[in-house]
Structures are given as C-alpha cells and as structure tokens.
mmCIF file of C-alpha atoms in Angstrom:
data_model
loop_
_atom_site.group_PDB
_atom_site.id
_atom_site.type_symbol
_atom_site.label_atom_id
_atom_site.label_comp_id
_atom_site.label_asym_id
_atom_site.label_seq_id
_atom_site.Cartn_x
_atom_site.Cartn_y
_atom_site.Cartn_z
ATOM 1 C CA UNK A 396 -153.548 -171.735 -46.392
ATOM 2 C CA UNK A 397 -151.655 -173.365 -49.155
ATOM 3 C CA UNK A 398 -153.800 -171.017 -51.847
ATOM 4 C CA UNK A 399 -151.629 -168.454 -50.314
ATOM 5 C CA UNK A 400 -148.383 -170.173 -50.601
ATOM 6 C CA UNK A 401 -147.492 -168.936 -54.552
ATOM 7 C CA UNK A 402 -148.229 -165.393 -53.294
ATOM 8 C CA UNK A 403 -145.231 -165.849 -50.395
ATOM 9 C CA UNK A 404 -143.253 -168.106 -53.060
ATOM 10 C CA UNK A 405 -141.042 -164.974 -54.439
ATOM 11 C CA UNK A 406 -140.494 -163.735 -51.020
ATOM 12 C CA UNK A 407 -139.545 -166.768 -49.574
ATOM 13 C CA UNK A 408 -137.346 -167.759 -52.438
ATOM 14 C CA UNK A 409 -135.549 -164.119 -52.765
ATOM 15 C CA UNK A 410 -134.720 -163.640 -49.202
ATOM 16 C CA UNK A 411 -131.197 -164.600 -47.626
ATOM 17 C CA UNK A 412 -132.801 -166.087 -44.846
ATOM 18 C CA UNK A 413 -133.599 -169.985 -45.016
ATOM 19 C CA UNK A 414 -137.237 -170.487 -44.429
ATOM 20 C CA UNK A 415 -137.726 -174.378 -43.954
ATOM 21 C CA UNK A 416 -140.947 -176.481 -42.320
ATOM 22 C CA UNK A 417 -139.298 -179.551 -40.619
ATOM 23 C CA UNK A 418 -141.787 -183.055 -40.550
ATOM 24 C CA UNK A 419 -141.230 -183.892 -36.961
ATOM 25 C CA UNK A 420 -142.592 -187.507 -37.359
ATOM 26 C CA UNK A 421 -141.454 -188.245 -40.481
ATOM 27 C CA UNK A 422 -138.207 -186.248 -38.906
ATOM 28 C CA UNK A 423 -138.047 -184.743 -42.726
ATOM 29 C CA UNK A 424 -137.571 -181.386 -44.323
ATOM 30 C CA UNK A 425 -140.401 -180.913 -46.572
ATOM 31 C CA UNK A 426 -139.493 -177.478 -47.495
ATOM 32 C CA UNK A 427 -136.464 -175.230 -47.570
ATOM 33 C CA UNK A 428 -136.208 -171.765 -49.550
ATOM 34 C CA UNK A 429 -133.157 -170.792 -52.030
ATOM 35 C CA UNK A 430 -131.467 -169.017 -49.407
ATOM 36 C CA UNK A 431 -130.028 -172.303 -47.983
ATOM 37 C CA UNK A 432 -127.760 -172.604 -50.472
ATOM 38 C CA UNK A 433 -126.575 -168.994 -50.080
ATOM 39 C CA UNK A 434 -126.306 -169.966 -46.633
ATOM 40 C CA UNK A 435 -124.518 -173.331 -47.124
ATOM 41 C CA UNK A 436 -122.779 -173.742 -50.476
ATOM 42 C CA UNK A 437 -124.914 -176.994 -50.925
ATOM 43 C CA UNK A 438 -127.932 -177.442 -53.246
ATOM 44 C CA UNK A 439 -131.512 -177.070 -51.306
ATOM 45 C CA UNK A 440 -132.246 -180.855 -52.227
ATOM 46 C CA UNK A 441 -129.269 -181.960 -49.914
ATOM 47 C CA UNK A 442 -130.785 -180.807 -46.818
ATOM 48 C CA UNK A 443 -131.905 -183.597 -45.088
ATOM 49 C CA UNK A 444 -128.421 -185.270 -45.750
ATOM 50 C CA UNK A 445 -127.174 -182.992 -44.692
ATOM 51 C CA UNK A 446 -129.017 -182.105 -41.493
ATOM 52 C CA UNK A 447 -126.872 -184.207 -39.549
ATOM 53 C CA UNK A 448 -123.580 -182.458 -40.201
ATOM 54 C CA UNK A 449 -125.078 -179.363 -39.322
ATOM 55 C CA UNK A 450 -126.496 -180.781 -35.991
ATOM 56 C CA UNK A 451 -122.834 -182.187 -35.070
ATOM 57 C CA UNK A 452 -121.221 -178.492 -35.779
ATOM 58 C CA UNK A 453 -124.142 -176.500 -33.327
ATOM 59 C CA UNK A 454 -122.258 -176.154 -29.957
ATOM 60 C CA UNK A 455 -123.320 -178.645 -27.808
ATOM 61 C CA UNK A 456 -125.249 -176.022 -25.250
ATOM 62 C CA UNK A 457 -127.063 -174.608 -27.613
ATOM 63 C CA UNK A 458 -128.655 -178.173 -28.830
ATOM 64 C CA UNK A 459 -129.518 -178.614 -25.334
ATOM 65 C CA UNK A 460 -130.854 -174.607 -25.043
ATOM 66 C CA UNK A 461 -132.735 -175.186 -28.280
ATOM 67 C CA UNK A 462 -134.205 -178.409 -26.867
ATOM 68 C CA UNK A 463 -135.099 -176.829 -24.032
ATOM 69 C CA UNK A 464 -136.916 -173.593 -25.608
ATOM 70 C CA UNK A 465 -139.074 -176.181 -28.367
ATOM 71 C CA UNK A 466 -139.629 -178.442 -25.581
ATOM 72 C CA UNK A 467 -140.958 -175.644 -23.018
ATOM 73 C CA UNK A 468 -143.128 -174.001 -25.920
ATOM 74 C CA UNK A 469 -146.335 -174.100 -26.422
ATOM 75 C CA UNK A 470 -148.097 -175.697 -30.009
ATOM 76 C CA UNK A 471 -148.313 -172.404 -32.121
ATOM 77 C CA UNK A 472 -145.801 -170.325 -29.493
ATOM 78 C CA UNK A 473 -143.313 -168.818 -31.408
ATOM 79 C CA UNK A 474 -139.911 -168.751 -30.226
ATOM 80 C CA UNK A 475 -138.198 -166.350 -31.816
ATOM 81 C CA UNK A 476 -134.276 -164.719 -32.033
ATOM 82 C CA UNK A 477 -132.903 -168.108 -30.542
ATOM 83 C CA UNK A 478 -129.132 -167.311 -31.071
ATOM 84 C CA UNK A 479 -126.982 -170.621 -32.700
ATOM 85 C CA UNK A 480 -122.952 -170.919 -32.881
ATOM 86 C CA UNK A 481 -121.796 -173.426 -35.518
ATOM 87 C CA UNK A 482 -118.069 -174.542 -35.318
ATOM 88 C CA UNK A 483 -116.902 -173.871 -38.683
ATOM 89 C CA UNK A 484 -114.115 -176.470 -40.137
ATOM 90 C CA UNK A 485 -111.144 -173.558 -39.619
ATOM 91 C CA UNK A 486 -112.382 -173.198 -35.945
ATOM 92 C CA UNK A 487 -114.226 -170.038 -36.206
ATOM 93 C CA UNK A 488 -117.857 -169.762 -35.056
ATOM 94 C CA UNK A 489 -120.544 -168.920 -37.413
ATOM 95 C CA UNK A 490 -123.874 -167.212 -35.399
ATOM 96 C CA UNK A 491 -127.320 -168.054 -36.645
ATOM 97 C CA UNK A 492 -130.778 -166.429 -35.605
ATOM 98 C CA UNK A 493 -133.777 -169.097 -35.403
ATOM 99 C CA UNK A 494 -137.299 -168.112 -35.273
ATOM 100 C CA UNK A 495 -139.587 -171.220 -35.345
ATOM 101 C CA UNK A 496 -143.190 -172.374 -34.524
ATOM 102 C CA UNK A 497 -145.068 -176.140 -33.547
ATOM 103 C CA UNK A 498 -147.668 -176.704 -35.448
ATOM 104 C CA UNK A 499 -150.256 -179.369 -35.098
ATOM 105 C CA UNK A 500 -152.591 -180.523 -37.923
ATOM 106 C CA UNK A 501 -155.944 -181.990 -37.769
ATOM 107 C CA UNK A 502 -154.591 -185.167 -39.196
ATOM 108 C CA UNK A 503 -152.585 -185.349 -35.843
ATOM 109 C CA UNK A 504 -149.334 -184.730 -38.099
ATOM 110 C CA UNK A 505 -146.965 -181.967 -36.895
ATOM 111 C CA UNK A 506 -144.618 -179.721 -38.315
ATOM 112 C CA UNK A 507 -141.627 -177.248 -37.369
ATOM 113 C CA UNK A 508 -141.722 -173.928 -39.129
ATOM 114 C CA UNK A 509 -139.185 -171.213 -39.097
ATOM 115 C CA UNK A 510 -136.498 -168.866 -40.608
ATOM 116 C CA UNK A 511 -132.735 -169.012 -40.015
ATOM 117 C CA UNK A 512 -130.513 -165.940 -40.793
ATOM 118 C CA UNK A 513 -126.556 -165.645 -40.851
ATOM 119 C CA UNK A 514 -125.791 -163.230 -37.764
ATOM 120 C CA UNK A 515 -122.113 -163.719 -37.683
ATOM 121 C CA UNK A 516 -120.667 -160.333 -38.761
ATOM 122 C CA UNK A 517 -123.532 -158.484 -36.562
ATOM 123 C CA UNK A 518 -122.806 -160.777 -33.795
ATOM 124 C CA UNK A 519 -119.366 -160.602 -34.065
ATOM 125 C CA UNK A 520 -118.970 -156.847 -34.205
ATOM 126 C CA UNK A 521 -121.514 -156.658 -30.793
ATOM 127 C CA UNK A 522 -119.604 -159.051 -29.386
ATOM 128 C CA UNK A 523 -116.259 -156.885 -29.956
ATOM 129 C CA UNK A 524 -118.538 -153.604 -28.722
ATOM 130 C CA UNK A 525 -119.114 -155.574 -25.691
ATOM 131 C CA UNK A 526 -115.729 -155.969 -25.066
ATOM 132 C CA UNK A 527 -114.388 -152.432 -25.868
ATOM 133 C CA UNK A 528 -117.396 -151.360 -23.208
ATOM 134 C CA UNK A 529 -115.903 -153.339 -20.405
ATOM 135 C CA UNK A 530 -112.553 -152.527 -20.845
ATOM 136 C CA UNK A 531 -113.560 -148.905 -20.901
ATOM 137 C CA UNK A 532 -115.430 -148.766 -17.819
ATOM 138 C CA UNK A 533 -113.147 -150.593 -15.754
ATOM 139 C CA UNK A 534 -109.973 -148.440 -17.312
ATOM 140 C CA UNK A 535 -112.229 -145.565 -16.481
ATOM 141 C CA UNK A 536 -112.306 -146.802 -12.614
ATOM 142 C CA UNK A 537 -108.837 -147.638 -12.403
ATOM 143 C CA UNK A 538 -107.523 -144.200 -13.990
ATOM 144 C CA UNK A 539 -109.974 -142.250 -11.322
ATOM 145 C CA UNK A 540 -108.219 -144.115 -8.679
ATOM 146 C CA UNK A 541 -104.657 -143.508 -10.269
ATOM 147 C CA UNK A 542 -105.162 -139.672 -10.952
ATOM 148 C CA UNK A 543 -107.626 -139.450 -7.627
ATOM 149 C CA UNK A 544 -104.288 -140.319 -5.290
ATOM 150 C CA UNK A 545 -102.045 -137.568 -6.021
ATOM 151 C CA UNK A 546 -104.744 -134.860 -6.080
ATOM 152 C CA UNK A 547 -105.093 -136.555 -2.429
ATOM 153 C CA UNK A 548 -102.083 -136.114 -1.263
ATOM 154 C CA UNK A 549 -101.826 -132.591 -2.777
ATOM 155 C CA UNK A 550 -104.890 -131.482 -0.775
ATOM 156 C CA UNK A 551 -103.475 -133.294 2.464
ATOM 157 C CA UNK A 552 -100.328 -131.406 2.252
ATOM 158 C CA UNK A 553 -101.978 -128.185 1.934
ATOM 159 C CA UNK A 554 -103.941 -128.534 4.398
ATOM 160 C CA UNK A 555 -101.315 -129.867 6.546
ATOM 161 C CA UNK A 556 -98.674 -126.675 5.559
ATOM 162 C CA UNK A 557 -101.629 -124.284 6.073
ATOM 163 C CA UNK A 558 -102.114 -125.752 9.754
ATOM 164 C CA UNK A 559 -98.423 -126.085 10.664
ATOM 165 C CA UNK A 560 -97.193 -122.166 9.456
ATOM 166 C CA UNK A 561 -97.263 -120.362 12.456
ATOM 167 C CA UNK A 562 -98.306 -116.828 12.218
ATOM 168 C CA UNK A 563 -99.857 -114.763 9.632
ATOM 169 C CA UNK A 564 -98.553 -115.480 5.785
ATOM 170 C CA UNK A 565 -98.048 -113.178 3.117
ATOM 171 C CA UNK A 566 -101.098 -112.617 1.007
ATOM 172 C CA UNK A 567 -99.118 -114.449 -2.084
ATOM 173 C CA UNK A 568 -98.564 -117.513 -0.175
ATOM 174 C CA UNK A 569 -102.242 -117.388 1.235
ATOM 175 C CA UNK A 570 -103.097 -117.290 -2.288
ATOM 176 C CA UNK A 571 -100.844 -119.850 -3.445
ATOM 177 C CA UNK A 572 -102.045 -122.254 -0.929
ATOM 178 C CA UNK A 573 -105.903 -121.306 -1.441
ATOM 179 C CA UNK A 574 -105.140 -122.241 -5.252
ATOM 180 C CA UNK A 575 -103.330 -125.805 -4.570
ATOM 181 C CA UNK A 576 -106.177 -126.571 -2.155
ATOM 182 C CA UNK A 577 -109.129 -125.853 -4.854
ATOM 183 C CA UNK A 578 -107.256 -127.243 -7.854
ATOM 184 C CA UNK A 579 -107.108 -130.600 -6.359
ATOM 185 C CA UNK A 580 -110.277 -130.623 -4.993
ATOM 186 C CA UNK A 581 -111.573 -129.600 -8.175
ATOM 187 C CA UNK A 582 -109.487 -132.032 -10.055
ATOM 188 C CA UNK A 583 -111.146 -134.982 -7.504
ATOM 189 C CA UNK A 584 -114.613 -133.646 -8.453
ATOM 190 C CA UNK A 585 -114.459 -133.944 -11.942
ATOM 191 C CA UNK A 586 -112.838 -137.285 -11.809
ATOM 192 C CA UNK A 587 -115.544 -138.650 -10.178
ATOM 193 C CA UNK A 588 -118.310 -136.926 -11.659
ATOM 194 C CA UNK A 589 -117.273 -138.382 -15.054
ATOM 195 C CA UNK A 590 -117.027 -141.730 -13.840
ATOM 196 C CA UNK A 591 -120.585 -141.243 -12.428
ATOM 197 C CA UNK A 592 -121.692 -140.038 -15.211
ATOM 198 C CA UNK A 593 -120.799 -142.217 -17.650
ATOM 199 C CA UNK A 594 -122.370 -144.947 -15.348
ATOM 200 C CA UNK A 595 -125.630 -142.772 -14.170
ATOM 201 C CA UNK A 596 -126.428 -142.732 -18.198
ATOM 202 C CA UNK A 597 -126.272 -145.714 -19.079
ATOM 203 C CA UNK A 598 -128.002 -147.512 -16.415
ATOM 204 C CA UNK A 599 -131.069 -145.508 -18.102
ATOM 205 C CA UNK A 600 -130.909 -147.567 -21.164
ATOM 206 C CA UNK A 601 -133.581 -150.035 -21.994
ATOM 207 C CA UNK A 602 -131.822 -153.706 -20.984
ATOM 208 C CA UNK A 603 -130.739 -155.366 -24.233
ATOM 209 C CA UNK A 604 -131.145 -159.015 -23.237
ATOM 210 C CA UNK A 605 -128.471 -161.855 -24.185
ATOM 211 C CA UNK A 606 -127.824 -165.285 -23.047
ATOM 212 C CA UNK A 607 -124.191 -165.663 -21.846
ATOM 213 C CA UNK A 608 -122.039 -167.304 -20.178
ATOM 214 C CA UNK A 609 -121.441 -165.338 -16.871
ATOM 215 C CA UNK A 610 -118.160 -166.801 -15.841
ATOM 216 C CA UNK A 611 -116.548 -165.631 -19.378
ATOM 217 C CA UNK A 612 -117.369 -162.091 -19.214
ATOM 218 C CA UNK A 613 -116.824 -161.557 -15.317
ATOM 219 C CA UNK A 614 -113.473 -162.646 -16.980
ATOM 220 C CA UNK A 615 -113.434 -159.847 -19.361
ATOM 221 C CA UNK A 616 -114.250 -157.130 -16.239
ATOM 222 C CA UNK A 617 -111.886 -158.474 -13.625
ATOM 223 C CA UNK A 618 -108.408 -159.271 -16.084
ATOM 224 C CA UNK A 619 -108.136 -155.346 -16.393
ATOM 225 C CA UNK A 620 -108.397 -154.833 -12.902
ATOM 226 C CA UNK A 621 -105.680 -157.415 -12.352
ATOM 227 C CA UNK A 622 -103.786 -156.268 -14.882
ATOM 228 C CA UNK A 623 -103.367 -153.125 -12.865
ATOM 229 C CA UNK A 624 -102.705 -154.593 -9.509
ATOM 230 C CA UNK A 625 -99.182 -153.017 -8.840
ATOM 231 C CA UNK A 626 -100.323 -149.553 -9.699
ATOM 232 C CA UNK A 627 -103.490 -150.153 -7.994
ATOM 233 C CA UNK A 628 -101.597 -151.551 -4.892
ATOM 234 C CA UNK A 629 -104.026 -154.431 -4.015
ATOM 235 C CA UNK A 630 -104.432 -157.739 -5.146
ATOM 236 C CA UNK A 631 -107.422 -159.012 -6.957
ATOM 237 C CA UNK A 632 -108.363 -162.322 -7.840
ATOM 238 C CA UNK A 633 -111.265 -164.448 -9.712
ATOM 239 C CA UNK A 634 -112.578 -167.710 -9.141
ATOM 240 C CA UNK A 635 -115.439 -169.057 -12.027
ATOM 241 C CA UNK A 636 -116.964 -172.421 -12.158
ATOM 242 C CA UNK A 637 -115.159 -175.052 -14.139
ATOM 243 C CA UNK A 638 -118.259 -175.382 -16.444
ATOM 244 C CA UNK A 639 -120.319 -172.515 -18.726
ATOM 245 C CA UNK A 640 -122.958 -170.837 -16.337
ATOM 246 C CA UNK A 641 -125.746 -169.554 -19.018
ATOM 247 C CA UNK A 642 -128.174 -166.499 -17.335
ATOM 248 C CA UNK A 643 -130.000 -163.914 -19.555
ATOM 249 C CA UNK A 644 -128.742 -160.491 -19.212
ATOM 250 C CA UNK A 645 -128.175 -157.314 -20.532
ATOM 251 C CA UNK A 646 -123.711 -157.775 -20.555
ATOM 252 C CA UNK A 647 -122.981 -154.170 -20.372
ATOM 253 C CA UNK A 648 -125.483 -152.942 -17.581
ATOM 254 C CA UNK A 649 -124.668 -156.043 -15.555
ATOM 255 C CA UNK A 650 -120.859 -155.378 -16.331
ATOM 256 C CA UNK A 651 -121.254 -152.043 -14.783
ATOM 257 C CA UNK A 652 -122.678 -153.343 -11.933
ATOM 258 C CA UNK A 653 -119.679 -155.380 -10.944
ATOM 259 C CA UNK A 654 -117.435 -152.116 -11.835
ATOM 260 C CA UNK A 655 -119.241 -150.310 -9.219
ATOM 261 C CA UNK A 656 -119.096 -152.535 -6.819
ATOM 262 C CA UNK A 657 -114.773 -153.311 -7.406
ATOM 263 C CA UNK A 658 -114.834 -149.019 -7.757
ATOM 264 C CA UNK A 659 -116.154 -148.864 -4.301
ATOM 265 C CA UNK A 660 -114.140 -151.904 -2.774
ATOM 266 C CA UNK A 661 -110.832 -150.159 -4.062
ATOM 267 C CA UNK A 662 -112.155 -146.996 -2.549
ATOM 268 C CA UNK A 663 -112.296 -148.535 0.831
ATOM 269 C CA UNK A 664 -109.704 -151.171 0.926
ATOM 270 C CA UNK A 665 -106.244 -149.456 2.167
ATOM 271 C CA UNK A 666 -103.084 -150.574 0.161
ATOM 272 C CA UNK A 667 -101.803 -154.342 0.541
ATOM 273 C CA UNK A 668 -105.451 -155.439 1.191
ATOM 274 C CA UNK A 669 -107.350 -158.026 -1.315
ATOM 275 C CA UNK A 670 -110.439 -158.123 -3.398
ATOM 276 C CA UNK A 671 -112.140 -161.763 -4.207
ATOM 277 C CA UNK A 672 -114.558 -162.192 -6.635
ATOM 278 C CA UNK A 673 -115.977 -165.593 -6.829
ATOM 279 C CA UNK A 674 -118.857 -166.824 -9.772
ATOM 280 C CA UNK A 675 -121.110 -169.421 -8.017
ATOM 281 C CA UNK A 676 -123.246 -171.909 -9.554
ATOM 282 C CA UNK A 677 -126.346 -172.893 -7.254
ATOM 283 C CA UNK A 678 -129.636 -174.268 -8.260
ATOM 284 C CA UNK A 679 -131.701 -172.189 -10.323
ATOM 285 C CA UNK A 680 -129.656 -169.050 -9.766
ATOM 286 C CA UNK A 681 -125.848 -167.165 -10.774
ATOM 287 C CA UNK A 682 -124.026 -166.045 -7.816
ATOM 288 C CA UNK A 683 -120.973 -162.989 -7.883
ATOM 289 C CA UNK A 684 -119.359 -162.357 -4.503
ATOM 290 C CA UNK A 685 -117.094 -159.318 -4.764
ATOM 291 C CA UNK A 686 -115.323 -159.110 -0.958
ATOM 292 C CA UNK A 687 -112.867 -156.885 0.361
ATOM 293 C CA UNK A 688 -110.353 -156.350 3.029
ATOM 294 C CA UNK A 689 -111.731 -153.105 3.707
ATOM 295 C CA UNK A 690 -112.570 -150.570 5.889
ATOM 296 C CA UNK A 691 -116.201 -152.361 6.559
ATOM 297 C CA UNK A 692 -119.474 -150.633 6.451
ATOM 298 C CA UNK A 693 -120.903 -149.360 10.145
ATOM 299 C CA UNK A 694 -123.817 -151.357 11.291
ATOM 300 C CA UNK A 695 -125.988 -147.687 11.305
ATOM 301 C CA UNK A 696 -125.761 -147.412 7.802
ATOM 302 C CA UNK A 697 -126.325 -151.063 5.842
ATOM 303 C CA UNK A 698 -130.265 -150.643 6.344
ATOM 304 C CA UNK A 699 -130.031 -147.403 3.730
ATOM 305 C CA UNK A 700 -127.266 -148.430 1.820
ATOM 306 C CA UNK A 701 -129.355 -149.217 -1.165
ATOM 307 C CA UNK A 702 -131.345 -146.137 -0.796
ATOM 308 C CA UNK A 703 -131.531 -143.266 -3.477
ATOM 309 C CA UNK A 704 -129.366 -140.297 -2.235
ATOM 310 C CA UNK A 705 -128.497 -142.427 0.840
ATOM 311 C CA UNK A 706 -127.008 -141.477 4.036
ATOM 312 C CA UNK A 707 -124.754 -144.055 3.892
ATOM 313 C CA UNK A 708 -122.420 -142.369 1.565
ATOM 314 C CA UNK A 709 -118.660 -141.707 2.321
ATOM 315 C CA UNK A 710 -115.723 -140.065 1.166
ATOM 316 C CA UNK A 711 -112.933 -143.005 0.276
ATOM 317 C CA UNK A 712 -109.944 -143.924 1.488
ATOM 318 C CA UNK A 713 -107.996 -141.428 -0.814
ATOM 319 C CA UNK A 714 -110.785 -138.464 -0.780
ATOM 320 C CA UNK A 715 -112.620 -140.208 -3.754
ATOM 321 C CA UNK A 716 -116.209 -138.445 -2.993
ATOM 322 C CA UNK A 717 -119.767 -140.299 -3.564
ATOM 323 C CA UNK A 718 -122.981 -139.008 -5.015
ATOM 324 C CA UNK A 719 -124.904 -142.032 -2.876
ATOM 325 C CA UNK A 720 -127.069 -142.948 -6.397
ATOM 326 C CA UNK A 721 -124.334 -146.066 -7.133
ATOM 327 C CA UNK A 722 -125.702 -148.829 -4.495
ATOM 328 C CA UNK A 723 -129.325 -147.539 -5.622
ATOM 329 C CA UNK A 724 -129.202 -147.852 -9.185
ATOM 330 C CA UNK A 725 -127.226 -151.378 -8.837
ATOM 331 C CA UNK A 726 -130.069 -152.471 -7.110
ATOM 332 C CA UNK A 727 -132.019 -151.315 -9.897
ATOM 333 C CA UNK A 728 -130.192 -153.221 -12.373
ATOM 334 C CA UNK A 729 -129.813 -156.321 -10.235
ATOM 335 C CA UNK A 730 -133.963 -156.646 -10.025
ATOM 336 C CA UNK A 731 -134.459 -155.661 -13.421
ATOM 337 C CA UNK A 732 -132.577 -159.092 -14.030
ATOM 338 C CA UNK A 733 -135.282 -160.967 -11.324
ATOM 339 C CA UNK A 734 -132.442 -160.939 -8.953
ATOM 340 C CA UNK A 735 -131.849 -159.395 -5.729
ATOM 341 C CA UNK A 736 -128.001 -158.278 -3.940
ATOM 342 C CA UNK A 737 -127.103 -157.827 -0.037
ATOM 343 C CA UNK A 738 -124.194 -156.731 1.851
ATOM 344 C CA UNK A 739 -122.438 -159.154 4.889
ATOM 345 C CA UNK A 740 -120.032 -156.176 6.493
ATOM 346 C CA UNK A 741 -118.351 -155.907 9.881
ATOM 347 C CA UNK A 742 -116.360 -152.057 10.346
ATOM 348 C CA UNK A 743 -113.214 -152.710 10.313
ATOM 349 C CA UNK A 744 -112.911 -156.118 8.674
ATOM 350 C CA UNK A 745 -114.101 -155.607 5.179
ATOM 351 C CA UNK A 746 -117.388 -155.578 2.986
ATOM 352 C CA UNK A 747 -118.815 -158.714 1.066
ATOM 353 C CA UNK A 748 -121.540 -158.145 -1.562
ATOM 354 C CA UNK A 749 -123.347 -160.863 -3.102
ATOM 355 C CA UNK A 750 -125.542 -160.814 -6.212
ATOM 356 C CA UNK A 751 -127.889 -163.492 -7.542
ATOM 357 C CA UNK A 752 -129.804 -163.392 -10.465
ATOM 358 C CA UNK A 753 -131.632 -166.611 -12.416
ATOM 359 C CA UNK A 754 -129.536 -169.445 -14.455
ATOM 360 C CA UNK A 755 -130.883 -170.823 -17.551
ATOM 361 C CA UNK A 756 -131.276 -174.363 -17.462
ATOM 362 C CA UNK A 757 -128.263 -176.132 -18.220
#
C-alpha cells in the first residue's frame, strides 16, 4: 500500500481538508497533510503538541460522542461525517467534519486514519436555516389562528342574522348575506389549506439526519408560541431537562411535528385554557408531552385517530377545518425516527400526546 502513497501525496497535500493517521499505542501522529496548517495557523510539525489544546477546546459531549462512535466501531468500520464544535478563544464555535477508520496491522500495531474539514460557515448558515424554518411554521400556525377567528365570527353572525330576520328579504340583502357567508368560509379554507400544505410537502422530504440537542430546539418552536400568548389567548409553557438530551433527527420534520400537534391543541383548547409541553429524559429514549386543557377527544374516535383520511377529524373550536392527513403523517415522521406517539384523552378534560423517539448515549 505504501507504493501507492506518492501517487495520493499531491492530493493529500493540496486539499483543505487535514488528512492525518493517529499511532494509537504510541498515542502519536505519524502523519498530517498541509491542510492543517490552513486549518490551524500552526506548522504541521506542531501537531502532536499541540493535540492537547485542541482536545481541551472540543465540547465536552462531543469527546464523549466521539468516544463512543470509535469505541462502538468495528476495526476497518468507517465512521464517517462525525460533526465536532471547538470553542474558539473569542467564544465562538468552530464546526469540524471527521471521517476516520481503525486499522489493525499484522504486527499487532494499530492506527487511526481520517480527514477533518472546517464546516463552520456551512454549519452555521444550516443552523440559521433551521431556525428561520421553525419560526416560520409556527408564525404560520399562529397567524391561521389569528386571521381564522374573525372570519369565525363573521360566518356566525351571518348565519345568526339570516336565522333571526323574520320574513322574506330583499334579493340585495339575500345577496349580501350569501356573499359575507362564502367570503369567510372561503377565507377559512385557504388559511388552512396553506398551512396544510406547506406541512403535507415537506413531510415528503427525505429525513436529513442531525444529532441535537432536543431540549434546545423544542426551545426554538415553543418561544414563538409564547411570545404570542395574549393574542393567542392561552397560556403556554415549556419545561426541558436541566442537562443536553442528544437524539438523531431530522430538526425540521420533527419541528413540524410538534407544530401540528400545538396547531391542533390551540384548535381545541377554548380561551383561558393552558398548553404544557414537557422534554423528558428516560433511559434509552426522548420524551415530548404536549397537553391541553381542551375540549378532549371522544373515546369512539382515538382508535383511528392516526389513520390516513381518518374519521376522527373535526372542525375546531373557531371553525378551523381538518383534512384528517395531520395525526397520520406525524405518525409517519415519529417512526421514521424508531419512535412511536399515543394519545391519553378524556372529552371534556383535555388531550395529552406523548412522543418518544431514541437518545444517544450520553
């Protein structure tokens, strides 16, 4: 294999990405391309001095992830796109990509191979997309129920002037009245439907998988719901364990899975109730509770809830109409992640969902 080393040399040594083979008995460096000092600022021969600066920056879960992925991996496995943060001495984080292999010699000596690329402005700009995605969707749920509660109350009143005018009325006025009736049902439709839509469409997307810490981004979701609270007349509040809860999956699919869920607990929670949504740690698995003061969920209709085109689907509170695909394609999303979600729900005294899907090893 080495005969072929001079032939890689000018590929190695031109790339941006560090390519390095680590010694682990000797715990040495034996190798480490030019692109470490485009990465660094130091010289290539300072490496192993100074490994152990780098080592003290790397955030202190991801030593223990990347411990955990070498340890778990298989002589000749390679684990690949194993995403780094590196405290930087201003305070920012720098984001690093590892791809690395064990390798055993006859000679019983073994040796870490790999390649380490500077992710930071990619990361950071995914990161912000993540972000903008969140807020969107859950400023796209709390607008529908804004602009949903006048169109309401428009078509209420119609109906209710229609019922109460005694006698025949004037063609005009029958008109007028057919018009304010069809407007705001109209209007109600095509809230919805674009808030369906834009969740329908993406659930189709093949899952992009991260790790990440769950209790941050439910974070994210839920502060834009509470930051509408007086508008939205309820009161919602977040609990998240003390400590970083690491799962793999795909942020912005499982993000829209707890916007549907607080979508249909504001649909069917009256005004001056409460929605609680609590991020549990238990072994081996993540844990989101999103309960409501609701209306509840008849006893008839939980066994089809999760059912494509279910029968379990009902206009809310304030006329908000339901296509009955939301519940199904959760579920679809929630198993995708090798978890599973169920419903606790009594009529008349609220709805509690809960969602698990697997931790990472802390």
């Amino acid at each position: 294999m080495s005969s072929f080393f001079p032939l890689l040399q000018p590929l190695l040594e031109g790339s941006n990405a560090v390519y390095f083979v680590y010694h682990l008995e000797a715990k040495q460096i034996i190798y480490v391309s030019a692109g470490y000092e485009q990465l660094t600022g130091d010289p290539a021969a300072h490496v192993n001095d100074d490994l152990p600066y780098w080592l003290k920056r790397l955030h202190p879960d991801d030593h223990e992830y990347l411990h955990y992925r070498f340890t778990h991996a298989a002589t000749g496995e390679v684990v690949q796109d194993v995403t780094l943060r590196l405290t930087q001495p201003n305070g920012s984080t720098q984001f690093l990509s590892l791809t690395a292999c064990r390798v055993a010699q006859p000679d019983g000596q073994s040796y870490l191979s790999g390649r380490l690329e500077d992710i930071t402005r990619a990361k950071e700009m995914e990161i912000n997309s993540q972000k903008f995605n969140t807020k969107k969707n859950a400023t796209l749920e709390i607008l529908s129920h804004d602009l949903a509660t006048p169109l309401v109350l428009l078509q209420q009143l119609t109906d209710q002037l229609t019922q109460e005018v005694q006698g025949p009325l004037p063609a005009s006025t029958q008109r007028l009245l057919e018009l304010m009736e069809r407007t705001s049902r109209q209007g109600l439709n095509l809230i919805r439907d674009f808030v369906d839509n834009e969740f329908l469409e993406s659930a189709n997307v093949e899952l992009k998988w991260d790790r990440a810490d769950l209790g941050v981004w439910m974070r994210t979701t839920v502060e834009e719901y509470q930051r509408a609270q007086p508008h939205l007349h309820l009161r919602i509040t977040l609990a998240v364990p003390p400590q970083p809860l690491y799962v793999r999956m795909d942020i912005n699919k499982f993000q829209q899975v707890i916007n549907n869920l607080l979508s249909n607990a504001l649909k069917f929670t009256p005004d001056g109730g409460q929605i609680a949504v609590q991020v549990e740690a238990h072994p081996g698995v993540a844990r989101v509770v999103v309960a409501d003061t609701g209306v509840g969920i008849p006893s008839e209709l939980q066994p089809v809830l999760f059912e494509k085109f279910t029968k379990a689907r009902r206009p809310g509170l304030r006329g908000e109409k339901s296509t009955g695909l939301g519940m199904s394609v959760i579920k679809t999303i929630v198993e995708l992640h090798g978890g599973n979600i169920w419903l606790d729900s009594t009529e008349g005294n609220g709805a509690t969902f809960t969602l698990e899907i697997p931790a990472l090893p802390a």
